[in-house]
Each structure stands twice: as C-alpha cells, then as structure tokens.
Amino acid sequence: MMAKSSKSQEEIANKAIQHALKALRKRHLAEEGAHAPAFEALSRPIASQGSEWKEKAENLQLELQQCYKAQSRLSEQLVVEVAESRAAKSLVQEKETAINDLQKELTELRDECSQLKIDLKEKIQALELVVSENTELKAQLEQMTLKAKNTEAENKMLVDRWMLEKMKDAERLNEVNALYEDMVERLKASGLEKLARQQVDGIVRRSEEGAEFFLEPTNPSTCKYRLHAHEGGCASALFEYNSSKLITGGQDRSVKVWDTNTGSLSSNLHGCLGSVLDLTITHDNQSVIAASSSNNLYVWDINSGRVRHTLTGHTDKVCAVDVSKMSNRHVVSAAYDRTIKVWDLVKGYCTNTIIFYSNCNALCFSMDGLTIFSGHVDGNLRLWDIQTGKLLSEVAAHSQAVTSISLSRNGNVVLTSGRDNLHNLFDVRSLEVCSTLRATGNRVASNWSRSCISPDDNYVAAGSADGSVYIWSVSKADIVSTLKEHSSSVLCCTWSGVGKPLASADKNGVTIR
C-alpha cells in the first residue's frame, strides 16, 4: 500500500515538472517574439558589426542552452526534494502519532507510579505497626516465659513442701489414731465409752453456751409454716445461734428476721443495693453480714436494724461469706472477681486478699479460725492459711462446680455439694472422703445451692431442682426421708442449732418444718 502511494506521488510530481517546463518554454518563445523587432532595428544600424553580434548571439544562445540545462537539473532536483519532503512529512506525522501514544502511555504510567507510591507508603506504615506490635509481643512473651519459669519453680517447691507436710500429717494422724484407740480401750474398760467419744470428737455439748436449749434433731415430716419471704426468691437462710429465729435474704435486696414459733416477721433490715446471695451471723447474734450482687458486703446491727459497715473492695458479685467461729471480728468473703478477702469488722476494711484462677462459690472457717475452706467452680476443695494467704491443701471434691460447704459441729467433717448432684463428707484431718450421699432425682439447682448438716452431725439436708428436700443419714449414707412441699427449685436448707426446725427456701418463699 505504501509503495503504491509513493509511486502515485512521484507521477504527480513528474507531471508538475513537465507542466512547469512547458510554461517556461512558452514564456521564452514569447520573449523572443517581443524582442525580435528590436533586434532587427538594432541590427540594421549595426550591420557592419553583424559578425560581432552574431558571435555574441551564438554565445548568448549557448548560455541560454546552458541555462536550460541548469533549469532542467534544478527541476529534477526540485522533484526529488518535493518527494523527499512529502516522505519526510509522512514520517513526521507517524512520529507525532507515536509520540502522542507514548505520551499517553507515559501519563498512565505516571498515575500508576503515583498509586504504587501511595500503596507502598501505606504498606510501610502497616509494616512498621506490625513490627512494633511484634516487638511488644516478644517483650510480653519474654516476661510471661520468665513468670512461667518462676511459677513452675515455685509450684515445684510448693509441691515438695506439700508432700512433706502430707507425710508429717500422716505421721501425726497415725499417732492420734494410736492414742485414740488406746484411750477408747481404757475407757471401755472403765465403762466411760460415751464420755470418751465426746472428748475425742471435741464435743461436750453440755459445756457449750446455750446447751440447756439443745434438743436432739428430729427427722421432720410435716410443714409447720409457709412464708412468702421475698419477691423473686430466697437464696440464703440461717438461724441465730441457740435460737429458733430465722434470717433470710432474697433477690428483693432485703434481709428479714422471722420468729419460727409463730411464723411472724420480727424485723426487716434495709440498705442492701443488690440481691442477697449469702448470709452469716456473729456468734453473739449481734451482727448479720450479707454477700450481695452489688459487689459489696453489708453488716447490720441486728438489734437496731442499722447498717454498721459497707465493706467495699470486690469488683464483681460477692457470692459467699462466713464469720470466724473463734472471733466475731474476722470475716471472709468470696466473689466472682477470683478473689477471697479477709475483713476486720472492728476496723471495717480488708486485711488480706487471696487471688486464684478459679471462681469460689462457697467457703467457711475452720473451728480454730486459722484456716479457710473454699469450694470452686473447677470442682476442687481448697484450704488456705488466713494469715499468710497461702494454699495449704487441695482436693478434687466434685467433677463439676462446688455449690456449698458446711462444717460439722465438732469440726472434724466438712460437707460439700456440687453440680454433679453429689454430697461428699470429708475428714478434715486427712481430706479423704468419708461418705458420698446421692439420690435418684436429686439435682442441684444452682451454683449457690446450700446444703446443711444437722446439729448432732447425724443428718444431711439438701434441696433439689424438682422442689424436693432430701434428708440422708450420715452413718448409713441412705435417704431417711424426702420432703415435697416446694413447687420450684429449692435454693438452700438450714437447720436450727437447737435441733429443730429445719428451714428450706426456694424461688417462691420459705418453708419451716
């Protein structure tokens, strides 16, 4: 296609040159015709010089021929240059088109380069952030690794100490058992077996304060009163020491005192800002302490009905509380912030805090007031030193969460209840299971379902989610009765210290037997 275009352009140029040559010849002939008369007029006067002029004319003719030849060469050169000019012009147009395309491509590449620079800047910033986070994580990992090593070493040391103490306890237990057997044999021979049992167990009930009020517990069978105690349900109940007065706490944020002889309300303690999850009372029956879902503990003077202290420090709901059996001053509480706190009621503030990874649902003091029993969500029963806050011992009590802990009157047995629907009796000295109480249909209703031991340590009472209250014989580990007076889940049971009555509470009210 390009060859044809070039050939047509050359033909057009040749035609143009030929046309120009014809025009020049015509012009030359016209000029000769115009000059011919003058030439003749001039030639007459100078006939004598004809030969000279003839020579000059020949010379001029020769020069004219040379001019024609030069003109022909110039015409040919002009044709060539015109062709070259056209070719050059075509090439320039192609180059301009290529330049425009390249310029457009360059603009696109510049835009792409700018976007890539922006992306690169963002990637660099993200990389710097990741590097800084990685550095922080490395530092934290190093700290955690060091802490884990220290904890492992401390744990190993504690395990060694625990094994040593366990061996010492076993030796002491063997000595005590030997002394016990020797004492029983000697006292049997003298006819004082009953007194020996009382002395070895640490119980001489007639020497206790209020022993004249003590009655042997009876196995309750009938309902004496039904009390609509609290709106929303009653989660905690207990009796005053050596008294038949019942204290209850419920979800309506109130604590009430009832006379179980008449079934009437004696007093109402106000001031709690959350649901009452657990209750305890000092041994002089002067102060009631409530554990609340408002993260606080409330201490009332039971005679005046006024709040003496509001104990603050927990950061989550307080679910368990107990007061020392040796002193009315020391109180221990557990909350769902994974802490156990020891309080001084005289000073009104916390004296020690125990931190543990598993939440505590229930706790109580030992008889000597130096040890705390705690039941946890992981199912373990743990013993703590109240002064140092150190873990003394630990045993797997239940396969699911522990919901209740009760100490026997003699202090030798601790009762635990769990969400696995079992009730275990542990020997405090060896932390071995003495007996396991179970019943078909018995289902523990909540993480804070409270069971209890009778004042003579012969019976255990526990409520069930089906509204029943089961009573077991400790010695036989069998059910002696099943009480069905509730229409909803039973949340707690408590036995009066004077032998009767037995009170149980559910989501609707309180039943006294």
Coordinates of C-alpha atoms in Angstrom, one line a residue:
M1 CA 0.0 0.0 0.0
M2 CA 2.8 2.4 0.9
A3 CA 4.6 1.6 -2.4
K4 CA 1.6 2.5 -4.5
S5 CA 1.1 5.7 -2.6
S6 CA 4.8 6.7 -3.2
K7 CA 4.6 5.8 -6.9
S8 CA 1.4 8.0 -7.4
Q9 CA 3.1 10.9 -5.6
E10 CA 6.1 10.6 -8.0
E11 CA 3.9 10.6 -11.1
I12 CA 2.1 13.7 -9.8
A13 CA 5.5 15.4 -9.2
N14 CA 6.8 14.5 -12.8
K15 CA 3.6 15.9 -14.3
A16 CA 4.0 19.1 -12.3
I17 CA 7.6 19.4 -13.5
Q18 CA 6.7 18.8 -17.2
H19 CA 3.9 21.4 -16.9
A20 CA 6.5 23.9 -15.5
L21 CA 8.9 23.2 -18.3
K22 CA 6.2 23.8 -21.0
A23 CA 5.3 27.1 -19.3
L24 CA 9.0 28.2 -19.3
R25 CA 9.3 27.4 -23.0
K26 CA 6.2 29.3 -23.9
R27 CA 7.5 32.2 -21.9
H28 CA 10.8 32.1 -23.7
L29 CA 9.2 32.0 -27.1
A30 CA 7.0 34.9 -26.2
E31 CA 10.1 36.9 -25.0
E32 CA 11.9 36.1 -28.3
G33 CA 8.9 37.3 -30.3
A34 CA 8.8 40.5 -28.3
H35 CA 12.5 41.2 -28.8
A36 CA 12.7 40.2 -32.5
P37 CA 11.7 43.8 -33.9
A38 CA 14.1 45.5 -31.6
F39 CA 16.7 43.1 -32.6
E40 CA 16.1 43.8 -36.3
A41 CA 16.1 47.6 -35.6
L42 CA 19.3 47.4 -33.9
S43 CA 20.8 45.0 -36.4
R44 CA 20.3 47.5 -39.3
P45 CA 22.4 50.4 -38.0
I46 CA 25.0 48.0 -36.9
A47 CA 25.1 45.8 -39.9
S48 CA 28.7 46.5 -40.1
Q49 CA 29.0 44.8 -36.8
G50 CA 26.9 41.8 -37.8
S51 CA 29.6 39.3 -37.4
E52 CA 30.4 40.5 -33.9
W53 CA 26.8 40.5 -32.9
K54 CA 26.3 37.1 -34.5
E55 CA 29.1 35.8 -32.4
K56 CA 27.6 37.4 -29.3
A57 CA 24.2 35.9 -30.2
E58 CA 25.8 32.5 -30.5
N59 CA 27.4 32.9 -27.2
L60 CA 24.1 34.0 -25.7
Q61 CA 22.4 31.1 -27.4
L62 CA 25.0 28.8 -25.9
E63 CA 24.4 30.4 -22.4
L64 CA 20.7 30.0 -22.9
Q65 CA 21.1 26.3 -23.6
Q66 CA 23.3 26.1 -20.5
C67 CA 20.6 27.9 -18.6
Y68 CA 18.0 25.4 -19.9
K69 CA 20.3 22.5 -18.9
A70 CA 20.7 24.1 -15.4
Q71 CA 17.0 24.7 -15.2
S72 CA 16.4 21.0 -16.1
R73 CA 18.7 19.9 -13.4
L74 CA 17.1 22.2 -10.9
S75 CA 13.7 20.9 -11.9
E76 CA 14.8 17.3 -11.4
Q77 CA 16.3 18.3 -8.1
L78 CA 13.1 20.1 -7.2
V79 CA 11.1 16.9 -8.0
V80 CA 13.4 14.9 -5.8
E81 CA 13.2 17.3 -2.9
V82 CA 9.4 17.6 -3.2
A83 CA 9.2 13.8 -3.0
E84 CA 11.7 13.7 -0.1
S85 CA 9.7 16.5 1.6
R86 CA 6.4 14.5 1.3
A87 CA 8.1 11.4 2.6
A88 CA 9.6 13.4 5.5
K89 CA 6.2 14.9 6.2
S90 CA 4.6 11.5 6.3
L91 CA 7.3 10.2 8.6
V92 CA 6.9 13.2 10.8
Q93 CA 3.1 12.5 11.1
E94 CA 3.9 8.9 12.0
K95 CA 6.4 10.1 14.6
E96 CA 3.9 12.6 16.1
T97 CA 1.3 9.8 16.3
A98 CA 3.9 7.6 18.0
I99 CA 4.9 10.5 20.3
N100 CA 1.2 11.1 21.3
D101 CA 0.8 7.3 22.0
L102 CA 3.9 7.3 24.1
Q103 CA 3.0 10.5 25.9
K104 CA -0.4 9.0 26.8
E105 CA 1.2 5.8 27.9
L106 CA 3.7 7.9 30.0
T107 CA 0.8 9.7 31.7
E108 CA -0.8 6.4 32.6
L109 CA 2.5 5.0 33.9
R110 CA 2.9 8.1 36.0
D111 CA -0.5 7.7 37.5
E112 CA 0.2 4.1 38.2
C113 CA 3.5 5.0 39.7
S114 CA 1.8 7.6 42.0
Q115 CA -0.7 5.0 43.1
L116 CA 2.1 2.5 43.7
K117 CA 3.9 5.1 45.8
I118 CA 0.8 5.6 47.9
D119 CA 0.3 1.9 48.4
L120 CA 4.0 1.5 49.2
K121 CA 3.7 4.2 51.9
E122 CA 0.7 2.5 53.4
K123 CA 2.4 -0.9 53.4
I124 CA 5.5 0.6 55.1
Q125 CA 3.3 2.2 57.8
A126 CA 1.5 -1.1 58.3
L127 CA 4.8 -3.0 58.4
E128 CA 6.1 -0.5 61.0
L129 CA 3.0 -1.1 63.1
V130 CA 3.3 -4.9 62.8
V131 CA 7.0 -4.7 63.7
S132 CA 6.2 -2.5 66.8
E133 CA 3.4 -4.9 67.8
N134 CA 5.7 -7.9 67.3
T135 CA 8.4 -6.2 69.4
E136 CA 5.8 -5.7 72.2
L137 CA 4.5 -9.2 71.9
K138 CA 8.1 -10.5 72.1
A139 CA 8.7 -8.5 75.3
Q140 CA 5.4 -9.8 76.8
L141 CA 6.3 -13.3 75.8
E142 CA 9.7 -13.0 77.5
Q143 CA 8.0 -11.7 80.6
M144 CA 5.4 -14.4 80.6
T145 CA 8.1 -17.0 79.9
L146 CA 10.1 -15.8 82.9
K147 CA 7.0 -15.6 85.0
A148 CA 6.1 -19.2 84.0
K149 CA 9.5 -20.4 84.9
N150 CA 9.4 -18.7 88.2
T151 CA 5.9 -20.1 88.8
E152 CA 6.9 -23.6 87.8
A153 CA 9.8 -23.4 90.2
E154 CA 7.6 -22.1 93.0
N155 CA 5.0 -24.7 92.2
K156 CA 7.6 -27.4 92.4
M157 CA 8.8 -26.1 95.7
L158 CA 5.2 -25.9 97.0
V159 CA 4.5 -29.5 95.9
D160 CA 7.6 -30.6 97.7
R161 CA 6.5 -28.7 100.8
W162 CA 3.0 -30.1 100.5
M163 CA 4.3 -33.7 100.2
L164 CA 6.5 -33.1 103.3
E165 CA 3.5 -31.7 105.2
K166 CA 1.4 -34.5 104.0
M167 CA 3.9 -37.0 105.3
K168 CA 4.0 -35.1 108.6
D169 CA 0.2 -35.0 108.8
A170 CA 0.1 -38.8 108.1
E171 CA 2.6 -39.4 110.9
R172 CA 0.6 -37.2 113.3
L173 CA -2.7 -38.9 112.2
N174 CA -1.2 -42.3 112.9
E175 CA -0.1 -41.1 116.4
V176 CA -3.5 -39.6 117.1
N177 CA -5.2 -42.8 115.9
A178 CA -3.0 -44.9 118.1
L179 CA -3.7 -42.6 121.1
Y180 CA -7.5 -42.7 120.3
E181 CA -7.5 -46.5 120.2
D182 CA -5.6 -46.7 123.4
M183 CA -7.9 -44.2 125.1
V184 CA -11.0 -46.0 123.9
E185 CA -9.8 -49.3 125.1
R186 CA -9.0 -47.9 128.6
L187 CA -12.3 -46.0 128.9
K188 CA -14.3 -49.0 127.6
A189 CA -12.8 -51.0 130.5
S190 CA -13.9 -48.3 133.0
G191 CA -17.4 -48.1 131.5
L192 CA -17.0 -44.5 130.1
E193 CA -17.2 -45.1 126.4
K194 CA -19.8 -42.4 125.8
L195 CA -17.7 -39.8 127.5
A196 CA -14.6 -40.9 125.6
R197 CA -16.3 -40.3 122.3
Q198 CA -17.3 -36.9 123.3
Q199 CA -13.8 -36.0 124.4
V200 CA -12.1 -37.4 121.3
D201 CA -14.5 -35.6 119.0
G202 CA -14.0 -32.4 120.8
I203 CA -17.7 -32.1 121.7
V204 CA -19.1 -31.9 125.2
R205 CA -22.5 -30.3 124.3
R206 CA -23.5 -29.7 127.9
S207 CA -20.4 -27.4 128.4
E208 CA -21.4 -25.2 125.4
E209 CA -23.1 -21.9 125.9
G210 CA -26.9 -22.4 125.4
A211 CA -26.6 -26.2 125.9
E212 CA -29.8 -26.1 128.0
F213 CA -31.7 -25.2 124.9
F214 CA -30.3 -28.1 122.8
L215 CA -32.7 -30.8 121.6
E216 CA -31.9 -33.9 119.7
P217 CA -32.8 -33.2 116.0
T218 CA -35.9 -35.0 114.8
N219 CA -36.5 -36.1 111.2
P220 CA -39.1 -33.5 110.0
S221 CA -42.1 -34.8 108.2
T222 CA -44.7 -32.1 108.2
C223 CA -44.7 -28.5 107.2
K224 CA -45.2 -26.0 110.1
Y225 CA -45.3 -22.7 108.2
R226 CA -45.0 -21.4 104.7
L227 CA -43.7 -17.9 104.4
H228 CA -43.7 -15.6 101.4
A229 CA -40.4 -14.2 102.4
H230 CA -39.0 -12.3 99.4
E231 CA -40.0 -11.2 95.9
G232 CA -38.0 -13.1 93.3
G233 CA -36.9 -15.8 95.6
C234 CA -34.8 -16.5 98.6
A235 CA -31.2 -17.6 98.0
S236 CA -29.9 -17.7 101.6
A237 CA -31.2 -18.5 105.1
L238 CA -29.7 -19.2 108.5
F239 CA -30.7 -19.5 112.2
E240 CA -29.4 -17.4 115.0
Y241 CA -27.1 -19.3 117.4
N242 CA -29.0 -21.3 120.1
S243 CA -32.3 -19.7 118.8
S244 CA -35.2 -20.5 116.6
K245 CA -35.1 -17.1 114.9
L246 CA -34.6 -17.4 111.2
I247 CA -32.8 -14.8 109.0
T248 CA -33.4 -14.8 105.2
G249 CA -32.0 -12.8 102.3
G250 CA -33.5 -12.6 98.8
Q251 CA -33.5 -11.0 95.4
D252 CA -35.6 -8.1 96.6
R253 CA -32.5 -6.7 98.3
S254 CA -33.8 -7.2 101.8
V255 CA -32.8 -9.2 104.9
K256 CA -35.6 -10.4 107.2
V257 CA -35.7 -11.9 110.6
W258 CA -38.6 -14.4 111.4
D259 CA -39.9 -15.9 114.6
T260 CA -40.3 -19.6 113.6
N261 CA -42.5 -20.3 116.7
T262 CA -45.2 -18.0 115.3
G263 CA -44.3 -17.6 111.7
S264 CA -44.3 -13.8 112.0
L265 CA -41.8 -11.2 110.8
S266 CA -39.7 -9.8 113.6
S267 CA -37.6 -7.2 111.7
N268 CA -36.6 -6.1 108.3
L269 CA -33.0 -5.0 107.5
H270 CA -32.8 -2.5 104.7
G271 CA -29.8 -0.9 102.9
C272 CA -28.5 -3.6 100.6
L273 CA -28.2 -2.5 97.0
G274 CA -28.2 -5.9 95.3
S275 CA -29.6 -9.4 95.6
V276 CA -28.5 -11.2 98.8
L277 CA -26.5 -14.3 97.7
D278 CA -25.2 -15.5 101.2
L279 CA -25.6 -14.7 104.9
T280 CA -23.7 -15.2 108.1
I281 CA -24.1 -14.1 111.7
T282 CA -21.6 -13.5 114.5
H283 CA -21.7 -15.9 117.5
D284 CA -23.0 -13.2 119.8
N285 CA -26.0 -12.8 117.5
Q286 CA -25.3 -9.1 117.3
S287 CA -24.3 -8.6 113.6
V288 CA -25.6 -10.0 110.4
I289 CA -23.3 -9.9 107.3
A290 CA -24.8 -10.3 103.7
A291 CA -23.0 -11.0 100.5
S292 CA -24.5 -9.0 97.6
S293 CA -24.6 -8.9 93.9
S294 CA -23.7 -5.2 94.1
N295 CA -20.1 -6.2 94.7
N296 CA -20.3 -5.2 98.4
L297 CA -20.8 -6.8 101.9
Y298 CA -23.3 -5.2 104.3
V299 CA -23.0 -5.5 108.1
W300 CA -26.2 -4.8 110.2
D301 CA -26.6 -4.4 113.9
I302 CA -29.4 -6.8 114.4
N303 CA -30.9 -5.0 117.4
S304 CA -31.1 -1.5 115.9
G305 CA -31.5 -2.7 112.3
R306 CA -28.9 -0.2 111.0
V307 CA -26.0 -0.8 108.7
R308 CA -22.8 -0.7 110.7
H309 CA -20.4 -1.3 107.8
T310 CA -20.4 -1.4 104.0
L311 CA -17.4 -3.5 103.0
T312 CA -16.1 -2.5 99.6
G313 CA -13.2 -3.9 97.6
H314 CA -14.6 -6.7 95.4
T315 CA -15.1 -5.9 91.7
D316 CA -17.7 -8.5 91.0
K317 CA -20.7 -10.0 92.7
V318 CA -20.0 -11.4 96.2
C319 CA -21.4 -14.9 96.4
A320 CA -20.1 -16.3 99.8
V321 CA -19.4 -15.0 103.3
D322 CA -18.6 -16.6 106.7
V323 CA -17.5 -15.3 110.1
S324 CA -14.8 -16.9 112.3
K325 CA -16.0 -19.4 114.9
M326 CA -13.4 -18.2 117.3
S327 CA -13.9 -14.4 117.0
N328 CA -16.7 -12.1 116.0
R329 CA -14.1 -9.8 114.4
H330 CA -12.9 -11.7 111.4
V331 CA -15.0 -12.3 108.2
V332 CA -14.1 -13.9 105.0
S333 CA -15.8 -13.4 101.6
A334 CA -15.5 -14.7 98.0
A335 CA -16.6 -13.0 94.8
Y336 CA -16.6 -13.7 91.1
D337 CA -13.5 -11.4 90.6
R338 CA -11.5 -14.5 91.5
T339 CA -10.5 -13.2 95.0
I340 CA -11.1 -14.3 98.6
K341 CA -10.9 -11.4 101.1
V342 CA -10.4 -11.4 104.8
W343 CA -12.1 -8.5 106.7
D344 CA -11.7 -6.9 110.1
L345 CA -15.1 -5.9 111.4
V346 CA -13.7 -3.6 114.1
K347 CA -11.6 -1.6 111.6
G348 CA -14.0 -2.1 108.8
Y349 CA -11.6 -2.9 106.0
C350 CA -9.8 -5.8 104.2
T351 CA -6.7 -7.2 105.8
N352 CA -5.7 -9.8 103.3
T353 CA -6.6 -10.8 99.7
I354 CA -6.2 -14.2 98.1
I355 CA -6.2 -14.3 94.3
F356 CA -6.9 -17.6 92.5
Y357 CA -7.7 -18.5 88.8
S358 CA -11.0 -20.4 89.6
N359 CA -14.0 -18.6 91.0
C360 CA -15.1 -19.5 94.5
N361 CA -18.8 -20.4 95.1
A362 CA -18.7 -21.2 98.8
L363 CA -16.5 -21.0 101.8
C364 CA -16.3 -21.4 105.6
F365 CA -13.9 -21.0 108.5
S366 CA -12.3 -24.0 110.3
M367 CA -13.1 -24.5 114.0
D368 CA -9.8 -22.8 115.1
G369 CA -10.4 -19.8 112.8
L370 CA -7.0 -20.2 111.2
T371 CA -8.0 -22.0 108.0
I372 CA -10.5 -21.2 105.3
F373 CA -12.3 -24.0 103.3
S374 CA -13.2 -22.8 99.8
G375 CA -15.2 -24.6 97.1
H376 CA -14.5 -23.6 93.5
V377 CA -16.1 -23.7 90.0
D378 CA -13.4 -26.2 88.9
G379 CA -14.8 -28.7 91.5
N380 CA -11.9 -28.5 93.9
L381 CA -12.0 -28.1 97.7
R382 CA -9.1 -25.9 98.9
L383 CA -7.6 -25.0 102.3
W384 CA -6.0 -21.6 102.9
D385 CA -3.9 -20.1 105.7
I386 CA -5.9 -17.0 106.8
Q387 CA -2.7 -15.1 107.9
T388 CA -0.4 -15.7 105.0
G389 CA -3.0 -16.4 102.3
K390 CA -1.0 -19.5 101.2
L391 CA -2.7 -22.6 99.8
L392 CA -2.3 -25.4 102.4
S393 CA -4.1 -28.2 100.6
E394 CA -6.3 -29.1 97.6
V395 CA -8.5 -32.0 96.7
A396 CA -10.8 -32.8 93.8
A397 CA -14.2 -32.8 95.6
H398 CA -16.6 -32.9 92.6
S399 CA -16.5 -33.4 88.8
Q400 CA -18.4 -30.1 88.4
A401 CA -18.7 -26.8 90.4
V402 CA -18.8 -26.9 94.2
T403 CA -22.0 -25.1 95.4
S404 CA -21.9 -25.4 99.2
I405 CA -19.6 -26.0 102.1
S406 CA -20.7 -26.8 105.6
L407 CA -18.6 -27.7 108.7
S408 CA -19.9 -30.2 111.2
R409 CA -20.5 -29.0 114.8
N410 CA -17.4 -30.9 116.0
G411 CA -15.3 -29.5 113.2
N412 CA -14.0 -32.9 112.1
V413 CA -16.1 -33.3 108.9
V414 CA -16.8 -30.8 106.1
L415 CA -19.8 -31.3 103.8
T416 CA -19.5 -30.3 100.1
S417 CA -22.3 -30.2 97.5
G418 CA -21.7 -30.0 93.7
R419 CA -23.3 -29.6 90.4
D420 CA -22.6 -33.2 89.8
N421 CA -25.6 -33.8 92.2
L422 CA -23.3 -35.4 94.8
H423 CA -22.9 -34.5 98.5
N424 CA -19.5 -35.6 99.9
L425 CA -18.3 -35.7 103.6
F426 CA -14.6 -35.2 104.0
D427 CA -12.4 -35.9 107.0
V428 CA -10.8 -32.5 107.8
R429 CA -7.6 -34.1 109.1
S430 CA -6.9 -36.3 106.0
L431 CA -9.2 -34.6 103.4
E432 CA -10.4 -38.1 102.4
V433 CA -14.0 -38.8 101.5
C434 CA -15.8 -40.4 104.5
S435 CA -19.1 -40.8 102.7
T436 CA -20.9 -39.8 99.4
L437 CA -24.6 -39.1 99.5
R438 CA -26.7 -39.3 96.4
A439 CA -30.3 -39.8 95.4
T440 CA -32.2 -40.6 92.2
G441 CA -34.0 -37.4 91.1
N442 CA -31.8 -35.2 93.2
R443 CA -30.5 -32.3 91.0
V444 CA -28.6 -29.3 92.5
A445 CA -30.5 -26.2 91.3
S446 CA -27.7 -23.5 91.0
N447 CA -24.1 -22.7 91.7
W448 CA -25.1 -21.4 95.1
S449 CA -27.5 -24.2 96.3
R450 CA -26.8 -24.6 100.0
S451 CA -27.0 -27.9 101.9
C452 CA -26.6 -28.3 105.7
I453 CA -25.6 -30.8 108.5
S454 CA -27.9 -31.3 111.5
P455 CA -26.6 -30.0 114.8
D456 CA -25.9 -33.5 116.1
D457 CA -24.0 -34.3 112.8
N458 CA -26.1 -37.3 112.1
Y459 CA -28.2 -36.0 109.1
V460 CA -27.6 -34.0 105.9
A461 CA -30.4 -32.0 104.2
A462 CA -30.2 -30.7 100.6
G463 CA -32.7 -29.2 98.2
S464 CA -33.3 -30.3 94.6
A465 CA -34.4 -28.6 91.4
D466 CA -37.6 -30.6 91.4
G467 CA -38.7 -28.9 94.6
S468 CA -37.9 -31.8 96.9
V469 CA -35.7 -31.7 100.1
Y470 CA -33.7 -34.9 100.7
I471 CA -32.5 -36.0 104.1
W472 CA -29.7 -38.6 104.5
S473 CA -28.4 -40.5 107.5
V474 CA -24.7 -39.8 107.7
S475 CA -23.9 -43.1 109.4
K476 CA -25.9 -45.2 106.8
A477 CA -25.4 -42.9 103.8
D478 CA -29.1 -43.6 102.9
I479 CA -32.1 -41.4 102.5
V480 CA -34.3 -41.4 105.5
S481 CA -37.0 -39.0 104.1
T482 CA -37.9 -36.9 101.1
L483 CA -39.9 -33.8 101.8
K484 CA -42.0 -32.4 98.9
E485 CA -43.5 -29.1 99.9
H486 CA -42.0 -26.8 97.3
S487 CA -43.3 -26.1 93.8
S488 CA -40.0 -24.7 92.4
S489 CA -36.2 -25.3 92.8
V490 CA -35.0 -25.4 96.4
L491 CA -32.1 -23.0 96.8
C492 CA -31.0 -23.5 100.4
C493 CA -31.6 -25.5 103.6
T494 CA -30.6 -24.7 107.1
W495 CA -31.1 -26.5 110.5
S496 CA -31.6 -24.7 113.8
G497 CA -28.8 -25.2 116.3
V498 CA -31.3 -26.2 118.9
G499 CA -32.3 -29.3 117.0
K500 CA -35.4 -28.0 115.2
P501 CA -36.9 -26.7 113.0
L502 CA -35.4 -27.3 109.5
A503 CA -36.0 -24.4 107.0
S504 CA -35.8 -24.6 103.3
A505 CA -36.2 -21.8 100.7
D506 CA -37.0 -21.7 97.0
K507 CA -37.8 -19.1 94.4
N508 CA -41.3 -18.5 95.8
G509 CA -40.8 -18.5 99.6
V510 CA -39.6 -20.3 102.7
T511 CA -40.9 -23.5 104.3
I512 CA -40.4 -24.2 108.0
R513 CA -40.7 -27.8 109.4

